Amino acid sequence: MKYVLVIYFLCLQIMVGQQSQENSTNNSKTLEGFYDLSEMEMPTKLYLLDNNLFHYYSIFGSVDLEVYGTYRIEGNELKLQPNKELVQPYILYARHNDQLKDSISINYISPEHHREKMFFKVDQEWVTNPEVTGSFEEVLIKFKSKTLKNIKVNLTASQLRETPVFNTVELYFGEVSEGDNEFIMDNNRFYYMRKRLAKTPLLLEGDTIISGGEKRIREPLHESDKEAITKYITKGGIFSDTTINRGNEFYKIHLKKEDSKPLLHVLKNEKIKEEY
């Protein structure tokens, strides 16, 4: 009986070892490479790296859609997760402007929908444009203030029916460097498309990507390509740390999304009351 047990445990160890080896082999499979995901007249390229970075590029009509970030594998699905700032409606930049003296200036392009307003909370005070503007119009908000430490941006505030009350859809918070008094909000026109890409996983069959019902052949990447893509993504890609706007240098403010969603009442004296 003792010998039977010994043989049993030996067999069990061999089976476990084989299974571990198989799992190790499966985990060692790589998706790294270049994939041509083009369909019809829509050229689409996908680059995957073993460090879990991806770069996606697609052209359709007059739109050049570029997305980058990280990816993960869940079962037979490949899920792309764009960098956070790529799926924000706006990117906020700031600088110090001596000509503004004791004023704060915020310049932005109005939201896509006519019945939306932009609200900014500068330290403890909410400010907004006096009227709802049309689609994609340039807006300038200027108000008296000497110092500013932090800023909250209510990116899309939808009006509740015909009332002077606005509902917070997305609220972001950012710290401001000392002396910053001029702000520019760059409109991220294609963030909806990037969010849609993140919600649409690619199917996997082993280590092969299935797209549009077709198997996509993986082409190897040269080391120089990998280095270039990694550097491009880690340095910020199309949203670099600084941007040149109107010939002046503006620095990007990193925004963090907040969970709170206050109601904002626009009072008759143009003051804004915050309600949770």
Short mmCIF file of N, CA, C and O in Angstrom, two decimals, residues 148-262:
data_model
loop_
_atom_site.label_atom_id
_atom_site.label_comp_id
_atom_site.label_asym_id
_atom_site.label_seq_id
_atom_site.Cartn_x
_atom_site.Cartn_y
_atom_site.Cartn_z
N LEU A 148 -4.01 81.94 -7.79
CA LEU A 148 -4.82 80.75 -8.08
C LEU A 148 -3.98 79.52 -7.77
O LEU A 148 -2.85 79.38 -8.22
N LYS A 149 -4.52 78.61 -6.94
CA LYS A 149 -3.77 77.42 -6.53
C LYS A 149 -4.29 76.15 -7.19
O LYS A 149 -3.53 75.24 -7.49
N ASN A 150 -5.60 76.05 -7.36
CA ASN A 150 -6.15 74.86 -8.01
C ASN A 150 -7.37 75.23 -8.83
O ASN A 150 -7.95 76.30 -8.66
N ILE A 151 -7.70 74.35 -9.73
CA ILE A 151 -8.81 74.60 -10.64
C ILE A 151 -9.62 73.33 -10.85
O ILE A 151 -9.06 72.23 -10.92
N LYS A 152 -10.94 73.47 -10.86
CA LYS A 152 -11.82 72.37 -11.21
C LYS A 152 -12.51 72.71 -12.52
O LYS A 152 -12.90 73.85 -12.74
N VAL A 153 -12.65 71.71 -13.37
CA VAL A 153 -13.24 71.94 -14.68
C VAL A 153 -14.45 71.03 -14.85
O VAL A 153 -14.32 69.80 -14.81
N ASN A 154 -15.62 71.67 -14.98
CA ASN A 154 -16.84 70.92 -15.25
C ASN A 154 -16.94 70.84 -16.77
O ASN A 154 -17.45 71.73 -17.43
N LEU A 155 -16.41 69.76 -17.33
CA LEU A 155 -16.21 69.69 -18.77
C LEU A 155 -17.51 69.72 -19.57
O LEU A 155 -17.57 70.32 -20.62
N THR A 156 -18.53 69.06 -19.10
CA THR A 156 -19.80 69.06 -19.83
C THR A 156 -20.93 69.21 -18.83
O THR A 156 -21.29 68.26 -18.15
N ALA A 157 -21.47 70.41 -18.73
CA ALA A 157 -22.56 70.68 -17.79
C ALA A 157 -23.85 70.85 -18.59
O ALA A 157 -24.03 71.83 -19.29
N SER A 158 -24.74 69.89 -18.49
CA SER A 158 -25.98 69.94 -19.27
C SER A 158 -27.08 70.65 -18.48
O SER A 158 -27.25 70.43 -17.29
N GLN A 159 -27.83 71.48 -19.17
CA GLN A 159 -28.88 72.26 -18.53
C GLN A 159 -30.09 71.39 -18.24
O GLN A 159 -30.49 70.55 -19.06
N LEU A 160 -30.67 71.58 -17.06
CA LEU A 160 -31.88 70.84 -16.68
C LEU A 160 -33.10 71.58 -17.21
O LEU A 160 -33.51 72.61 -16.67
N ARG A 161 -33.61 71.09 -18.33
CA ARG A 161 -34.77 71.70 -19.00
C ARG A 161 -34.53 73.19 -19.25
O ARG A 161 -33.48 73.54 -19.76
N GLU A 162 -35.49 74.06 -18.91
CA GLU A 162 -35.33 75.50 -19.15
C GLU A 162 -34.93 76.24 -17.87
O GLU A 162 -35.03 77.46 -17.80
N THR A 163 -34.48 75.53 -16.88
CA THR A 163 -34.12 76.14 -15.60
C THR A 163 -32.68 76.66 -15.64
O THR A 163 -31.89 76.25 -16.49
N PRO A 164 -32.31 77.53 -14.68
CA PRO A 164 -30.93 78.01 -14.60
C PRO A 164 -30.03 77.05 -13.81
O PRO A 164 -29.07 77.47 -13.16
N VAL A 165 -30.38 75.77 -13.85
CA VAL A 165 -29.63 74.76 -13.11
C VAL A 165 -28.92 73.85 -14.10
O VAL A 165 -29.50 73.42 -15.10
N PHE A 166 -27.67 73.54 -13.80
CA PHE A 166 -26.86 72.70 -14.69
C PHE A 166 -26.35 71.49 -13.93
O PHE A 166 -25.89 71.59 -12.80
N ASN A 167 -26.45 70.37 -14.59
CA ASN A 167 -26.05 69.09 -13.99
C ASN A 167 -24.62 68.74 -14.41
O ASN A 167 -24.27 68.80 -15.59
N THR A 168 -23.78 68.40 -13.44
CA THR A 168 -22.40 68.04 -13.74
C THR A 168 -22.34 66.65 -14.36
O THR A 168 -22.82 65.69 -13.79
N VAL A 169 -21.73 66.56 -15.53
CA VAL A 169 -21.56 65.27 -16.20
C VAL A 169 -20.19 64.70 -15.91
O VAL A 169 -20.04 63.56 -15.51
N GLU A 170 -19.16 65.51 -16.11
CA GLU A 170 -17.78 65.10 -15.81
C GLU A 170 -17.05 66.24 -15.13
O GLU A 170 -17.03 67.36 -15.64
N LEU A 171 -16.45 65.96 -13.99
CA LEU A 171 -15.74 66.98 -13.21
C LEU A 171 -14.29 66.54 -13.02
O LEU A 171 -14.03 65.43 -12.57
N TYR A 172 -13.36 67.44 -13.34
CA TYR A 172 -11.93 67.14 -13.22
C TYR A 172 -11.26 68.19 -12.33
O TYR A 172 -11.70 69.33 -12.24
N PHE A 173 -10.16 67.77 -11.70
CA PHE A 173 -9.44 68.63 -10.77
C PHE A 173 -7.97 68.68 -11.17
O PHE A 173 -7.38 67.67 -11.57
N GLY A 174 -7.37 69.88 -11.08
CA GLY A 174 -5.96 70.01 -11.41
C GLY A 174 -5.29 71.05 -10.54
O GLY A 174 -5.89 72.08 -10.20
N GLU A 175 -4.03 70.81 -10.16
CA GLU A 175 -3.27 71.77 -9.39
C GLU A 175 -2.56 72.74 -10.33
O GLU A 175 -2.06 72.35 -11.37
N VAL A 176 -2.53 73.99 -9.92
CA VAL A 176 -1.98 75.06 -10.76
C VAL A 176 -0.65 75.52 -10.18
O VAL A 176 -0.53 75.72 -8.97
N SER A 177 0.34 75.71 -11.04
CA SER A 177 1.63 76.23 -10.59
C SER A 177 1.50 77.68 -10.17
O SER A 177 0.66 78.42 -10.69
N GLU A 178 2.33 78.10 -9.24
CA GLU A 178 2.27 79.47 -8.73
C GLU A 178 2.50 80.47 -9.86
O GLU A 178 3.46 80.36 -10.63
N GLY A 179 1.60 81.42 -9.97
CA GLY A 179 1.73 82.46 -10.98
C GLY A 179 0.95 82.21 -12.25
O GLY A 179 0.80 83.12 -13.08
N ASP A 180 0.45 81.00 -12.46
CA ASP A 180 -0.35 80.73 -13.66
C ASP A 180 -1.62 81.58 -13.64
O ASP A 180 -2.36 81.58 -12.67
N ASN A 181 -1.86 82.29 -14.72
CA ASN A 181 -3.06 83.13 -14.78
C ASN A 181 -3.75 83.10 -16.14
O ASN A 181 -4.79 83.72 -16.34
N GLU A 182 -3.18 82.37 -17.10
CA GLU A 182 -3.80 82.26 -18.42
C GLU A 182 -3.95 80.78 -18.78
O GLU A 182 -2.97 80.03 -18.73
N PHE A 183 -5.17 80.39 -19.12
CA PHE A 183 -5.47 78.97 -19.35
C PHE A 183 -6.10 78.78 -20.73
O PHE A 183 -6.89 79.61 -21.18
N ILE A 184 -5.76 77.68 -21.35
CA ILE A 184 -6.34 77.33 -22.65
C ILE A 184 -6.81 75.88 -22.59
O ILE A 184 -6.07 74.99 -22.14
N MET A 185 -8.05 75.65 -23.02
CA MET A 185 -8.59 74.30 -23.10
C MET A 185 -8.59 73.85 -24.56
O MET A 185 -9.30 74.42 -25.39
N ASP A 186 -7.74 72.88 -24.87
CA ASP A 186 -7.71 72.33 -26.23
C ASP A 186 -8.82 71.29 -26.38
O ASP A 186 -8.96 70.39 -25.56
N ASN A 187 -9.59 71.42 -27.43
CA ASN A 187 -10.70 70.52 -27.68
C ASN A 187 -10.20 69.20 -28.25
O ASN A 187 -9.55 69.16 -29.29
N ASN A 188 -10.47 68.10 -27.56
CA ASN A 188 -10.09 66.76 -28.02
C ASN A 188 -11.25 66.22 -28.86
O ASN A 188 -12.13 65.52 -28.37
N ARG A 189 -11.25 66.54 -30.14
CA ARG A 189 -12.41 66.29 -31.00
C ARG A 189 -12.79 64.83 -31.11
O ARG A 189 -13.95 64.48 -31.26
N PHE A 190 -11.82 63.92 -31.04
CA PHE A 190 -12.09 62.51 -31.33
C PHE A 190 -12.09 61.63 -30.08
O PHE A 190 -11.90 60.43 -30.18
N TYR A 191 -12.29 62.23 -28.92
CA TYR A 191 -12.22 61.41 -27.72
C TYR A 191 -13.35 60.38 -27.66
O TYR A 191 -13.18 59.29 -27.10
N TYR A 192 -14.50 60.68 -28.26
CA TYR A 192 -15.59 59.70 -28.30
C TYR A 192 -15.16 58.45 -29.07
O TYR A 192 -15.46 57.32 -28.67
N MET A 193 -14.45 58.65 -30.18
CA MET A 193 -13.98 57.52 -30.98
C MET A 193 -12.97 56.69 -30.20
O MET A 193 -12.95 55.46 -30.28
N ARG A 194 -12.12 57.38 -29.45
CA ARG A 194 -11.11 56.67 -28.66
C ARG A 194 -11.78 55.85 -27.55
O ARG A 194 -11.37 54.75 -27.24
N LYS A 195 -12.81 56.43 -26.93
CA LYS A 195 -13.54 55.70 -25.89
C LYS A 195 -14.24 54.48 -26.48
O LYS A 195 -14.31 53.42 -25.86
N ARG A 196 -14.77 54.64 -27.70
CA ARG A 196 -15.44 53.53 -28.37
C ARG A 196 -14.45 52.40 -28.67
O ARG A 196 -14.78 51.23 -28.53
N LEU A 197 -13.25 52.78 -29.07
CA LEU A 197 -12.22 51.77 -29.35
C LEU A 197 -11.89 50.98 -28.09
O LEU A 197 -11.71 49.76 -28.13
N ALA A 198 -11.86 51.68 -26.95
CA ALA A 198 -11.55 51.02 -25.68
C ALA A 198 -12.64 50.04 -25.28
O ALA A 198 -12.38 49.05 -24.58
N LYS A 199 -13.87 50.29 -25.72
CA LYS A 199 -15.00 49.43 -25.35
C LYS A 199 -15.21 48.28 -26.32
O LYS A 199 -16.09 47.44 -26.12
N THR A 200 -14.41 48.23 -27.39
CA THR A 200 -14.58 47.20 -28.41
C THR A 200 -13.34 46.31 -28.46
O THR A 200 -12.38 46.62 -29.17
N PRO A 201 -13.33 45.20 -27.71
CA PRO A 201 -12.14 44.34 -27.72
C PRO A 201 -11.96 43.60 -29.03
O PRO A 201 -12.92 43.37 -29.78
N LEU A 202 -10.71 43.25 -29.31
CA LEU A 202 -10.39 42.43 -30.48
C LEU A 202 -10.39 40.97 -30.07
O LEU A 202 -9.97 40.63 -28.96
N LEU A 203 -10.87 40.09 -30.94
CA LEU A 203 -10.91 38.66 -30.63
C LEU A 203 -9.57 38.01 -30.91
O LEU A 203 -8.85 38.40 -31.84
N LEU A 204 -9.24 37.02 -30.09
CA LEU A 204 -8.00 36.27 -30.25
C LEU A 204 -8.31 34.81 -30.53
O LEU A 204 -9.23 34.24 -29.96
N GLU A 205 -7.52 34.24 -31.40
CA GLU A 205 -7.56 32.80 -31.64
C GLU A 205 -6.13 32.30 -31.47
O GLU A 205 -5.33 32.39 -32.39
N GLY A 206 -5.84 31.84 -30.26
CA GLY A 206 -4.45 31.54 -29.93
C GLY A 206 -3.69 32.84 -29.82
O GLY A 206 -4.05 33.72 -29.04
N ASP A 207 -2.63 32.98 -30.63
CA ASP A 207 -1.89 34.23 -30.65
C ASP A 207 -2.16 35.00 -31.95
O ASP A 207 -1.34 35.79 -32.40
N THR A 208 -3.34 34.76 -32.54
CA THR A 208 -3.73 35.43 -33.77
C THR A 208 -4.90 36.37 -33.50
O THR A 208 -5.85 36.01 -32.80
N ILE A 209 -4.84 37.57 -34.03
CA ILE A 209 -5.92 38.55 -33.87
C ILE A 209 -6.94 38.36 -34.98
O ILE A 209 -6.60 38.23 -36.16
N ILE A 210 -8.23 38.36 -34.59
CA ILE A 210 -9.33 38.28 -35.54
C ILE A 210 -9.98 39.65 -35.61
O ILE A 210 -10.44 40.18 -34.60
N SER A 211 -10.03 40.25 -36.78
CA SER A 211 -10.65 41.56 -36.95
C SER A 211 -11.43 41.58 -38.25
O SER A 211 -10.92 41.17 -39.30
N GLY A 212 -12.68 42.03 -38.17
CA GLY A 212 -13.52 42.03 -39.36
C GLY A 212 -13.77 40.64 -39.90
O GLY A 212 -13.98 40.46 -41.11
N GLY A 213 -13.74 39.64 -39.01
CA GLY A 213 -13.97 38.25 -39.41
C GLY A 213 -12.77 37.61 -40.10
O GLY A 213 -12.88 36.48 -40.59
N GLU A 214 -11.63 38.30 -40.12
CA GLU A 214 -10.44 37.76 -40.78
C GLU A 214 -9.28 37.63 -39.80
O GLU A 214 -9.16 38.42 -38.86
N LYS A 215 -8.44 36.63 -40.04
CA LYS A 215 -7.22 36.48 -39.26
C LYS A 215 -6.19 37.49 -39.76
O LYS A 215 -5.98 37.63 -40.96
N ARG A 216 -5.57 38.20 -38.82
CA ARG A 216 -4.60 39.22 -39.17
C ARG A 216 -3.19 38.71 -38.91
O ARG A 216 -2.86 38.29 -37.80
N ILE A 217 -2.38 38.72 -39.94
CA ILE A 217 -1.02 38.18 -39.86
C ILE A 217 -0.14 39.13 -39.06
O ILE A 217 -0.15 40.34 -39.27
N ARG A 218 0.61 38.56 -38.14
CA ARG A 218 1.53 39.35 -37.32
C ARG A 218 2.87 39.47 -38.02
O ARG A 218 3.46 38.47 -38.42
N GLU A 219 3.34 40.70 -38.17
CA GLU A 219 4.65 40.95 -38.74
C GLU A 219 5.60 41.41 -37.63
O GLU A 219 5.20 42.21 -36.78
N PRO A 220 6.82 40.91 -37.60
CA PRO A 220 7.75 41.26 -36.53
C PRO A 220 8.15 42.73 -36.56
O PRO A 220 8.11 43.38 -37.61
N LEU A 221 8.55 43.24 -35.39
CA LEU A 221 9.02 44.62 -35.26
C LEU A 221 10.53 44.64 -35.07
O LEU A 221 11.09 43.80 -34.37
N HIS A 222 11.16 45.59 -35.67
CA HIS A 222 12.59 45.79 -35.45
C HIS A 222 12.79 46.47 -34.09
O HIS A 222 11.90 47.15 -33.58
N GLU A 223 13.97 46.28 -33.50
CA GLU A 223 14.27 46.88 -32.20
C GLU A 223 14.14 48.40 -32.27
O GLU A 223 13.68 49.04 -31.33
N SER A 224 14.54 49.00 -33.39
CA SER A 224 14.45 50.45 -33.54
C SER A 224 12.99 50.91 -33.52
O SER A 224 12.67 51.96 -32.95
N ASP A 225 12.09 50.09 -34.12
CA ASP A 225 10.66 50.41 -34.10
C ASP A 225 10.12 50.37 -32.68
O ASP A 225 9.35 51.24 -32.25
N LYS A 226 10.52 49.34 -31.94
CA LYS A 226 10.04 49.19 -30.55
C LYS A 226 10.49 50.36 -29.69
O LYS A 226 9.72 50.91 -28.90
N GLU A 227 11.74 50.75 -29.85
CA GLU A 227 12.27 51.86 -29.07
C GLU A 227 11.54 53.16 -29.41
O GLU A 227 11.21 53.95 -28.52
N ALA A 228 11.30 53.37 -30.70
CA ALA A 228 10.64 54.60 -31.14
C ALA A 228 9.20 54.66 -30.61
O ALA A 228 8.75 55.71 -30.12
N ILE A 229 8.47 53.55 -30.69
CA ILE A 229 7.07 53.52 -30.23
C ILE A 229 7.01 53.72 -28.72
O ILE A 229 6.18 54.49 -28.21
N THR A 230 7.89 53.03 -27.99
CA THR A 230 7.92 53.16 -26.52
C THR A 230 8.21 54.59 -26.12
O THR A 230 7.54 55.16 -25.24
N LYS A 231 9.19 55.21 -26.76
CA LYS A 231 9.55 56.59 -26.44
C LYS A 231 8.40 57.53 -26.76
O LYS A 231 8.08 58.43 -25.99
N TYR A 232 7.75 57.31 -27.89
CA TYR A 232 6.64 58.16 -28.32
C TYR A 232 5.50 58.12 -27.30
O TYR A 232 4.95 59.15 -26.91
N ILE A 233 5.15 56.91 -26.85
CA ILE A 233 4.02 56.74 -25.93
C ILE A 233 4.36 57.27 -24.54
O ILE A 233 3.58 58.00 -23.93
N THR A 234 5.53 56.91 -24.01
CA THR A 234 5.90 57.30 -22.65
C THR A 234 6.16 58.80 -22.54
O THR A 234 6.03 59.37 -21.46
N LYS A 235 6.49 59.45 -23.66
CA LYS A 235 6.71 60.90 -23.64
C LYS A 235 5.42 61.69 -23.84
O LYS A 235 5.42 62.91 -23.83
N GLY A 236 4.32 61.00 -24.07
CA GLY A 236 3.04 61.69 -24.15
C GLY A 236 2.42 61.74 -25.52
O GLY A 236 1.30 62.20 -25.67
N GLY A 237 3.12 61.27 -26.55
CA GLY A 237 2.51 61.22 -27.87
C GLY A 237 2.01 62.56 -28.35
O GLY A 237 2.69 63.57 -28.24
N ILE A 238 0.79 62.59 -28.87
CA ILE A 238 0.25 63.83 -29.44
C ILE A 238 -0.05 64.87 -28.37
O ILE A 238 -0.19 66.03 -28.68
N PHE A 239 -0.17 64.45 -27.11
CA PHE A 239 -0.35 65.40 -26.02
C PHE A 239 0.96 65.47 -25.23
O PHE A 239 1.13 64.79 -24.23
N SER A 240 1.90 66.25 -25.71
CA SER A 240 3.20 66.34 -25.06
C SER A 240 3.11 67.22 -23.81
O SER A 240 2.08 67.82 -23.53
N ASP A 241 4.20 67.29 -23.05
CA ASP A 241 4.20 68.05 -21.81
C ASP A 241 4.04 69.55 -22.05
O ASP A 241 3.60 70.29 -21.17
N THR A 242 4.42 70.04 -23.19
CA THR A 242 4.19 71.45 -23.52
C THR A 242 3.59 71.53 -24.91
O THR A 242 3.74 70.63 -25.73
N THR A 243 2.87 72.57 -25.14
CA THR A 243 2.29 72.79 -26.46
C THR A 243 2.53 74.24 -26.87
O THR A 243 2.55 75.13 -26.03
N ILE A 244 2.73 74.48 -28.13
CA ILE A 244 2.91 75.85 -28.61
C ILE A 244 1.57 76.35 -29.12
O ILE A 244 0.97 75.76 -30.00
N ASN A 245 1.08 77.43 -28.53
CA ASN A 245 -0.22 77.96 -28.91
C ASN A 245 -0.08 79.47 -29.09
O ASN A 245 0.33 80.18 -28.17
N ARG A 246 -0.42 79.98 -30.27
CA ARG A 246 -0.35 81.41 -30.57
C ARG A 246 1.06 81.95 -30.34
O ARG A 246 1.26 83.08 -29.91
N GLY A 247 2.06 81.12 -30.56
CA GLY A 247 3.44 81.56 -30.45
C GLY A 247 3.96 81.61 -29.03
O GLY A 247 5.09 82.06 -28.80
N ASN A 248 3.19 81.18 -28.06
CA ASN A 248 3.62 81.21 -26.65
C ASN A 248 3.61 79.80 -26.08
O ASN A 248 2.86 78.94 -26.53
N GLU A 249 4.41 79.58 -25.06
CA GLU A 249 4.52 78.24 -24.48
C GLU A 249 3.53 78.07 -23.32
O GLU A 249 3.52 78.87 -22.39
N PHE A 250 2.72 77.02 -23.42
CA PHE A 250 1.77 76.69 -22.36
C PHE A 250 2.12 75.31 -21.81
O PHE A 250 2.48 74.42 -22.57
N TYR A 251 1.98 75.15 -20.51
CA TYR A 251 2.30 73.89 -19.87
C TYR A 251 1.03 73.12 -19.53
O TYR A 251 0.05 73.70 -19.07
N LYS A 252 1.08 71.82 -19.74
CA LYS A 252 -0.10 71.00 -19.51
C LYS A 252 -0.35 70.80 -18.02
O LYS A 252 0.56 70.54 -17.25
N ILE A 253 -1.60 70.92 -17.63
CA ILE A 253 -2.02 70.64 -16.26
C ILE A 253 -2.66 69.25 -16.24
O ILE A 253 -3.63 69.00 -16.96
N HIS A 254 -2.14 68.36 -15.44
CA HIS A 254 -2.69 67.01 -15.37
C HIS A 254 -4.00 67.03 -14.59
O HIS A 254 -4.05 67.48 -13.44
N LEU A 255 -5.05 66.58 -15.23
CA LEU A 255 -6.38 66.58 -14.62
C LEU A 255 -6.73 65.20 -14.08
O LEU A 255 -6.47 64.20 -14.74
N LYS A 256 -7.34 65.17 -12.91
CA LYS A 256 -7.82 63.92 -12.31
C LYS A 256 -9.34 63.98 -12.22
O LYS A 256 -9.91 64.99 -11.81
N LYS A 257 -9.98 62.89 -12.59
CA LYS A 257 -11.44 62.87 -12.59
C LYS A 257 -11.96 62.74 -11.17
O LYS A 257 -11.43 61.98 -10.36
N GLU A 258 -13.00 63.50 -10.86
CA GLU A 258 -13.63 63.46 -9.54
C GLU A 258 -14.95 62.72 -9.60
O GLU A 258 -15.63 62.72 -10.63
N ASP A 259 -15.31 62.10 -8.49
CA ASP A 259 -16.57 61.36 -8.42
C ASP A 259 -17.76 62.28 -8.13
O ASP A 259 -18.90 61.96 -8.48
N SER A 260 -17.51 63.41 -7.46
CA SER A 260 -18.61 64.30 -7.07
C SER A 260 -19.24 64.95 -8.30
O SER A 260 -18.55 65.28 -9.27
N LYS A 261 -20.56 65.12 -8.25
CA LYS A 261 -21.28 65.72 -9.37
C LYS A 261 -22.31 66.73 -8.83
O LYS A 261 -23.50 66.43 -8.74
N PRO A 262 -21.87 67.93 -8.47
CA PRO A 262 -22.79 68.92 -7.91
C PRO A 262 -23.72 69.51 -8.95
O PRO A 262 -23.42 69.52 -10.15
#
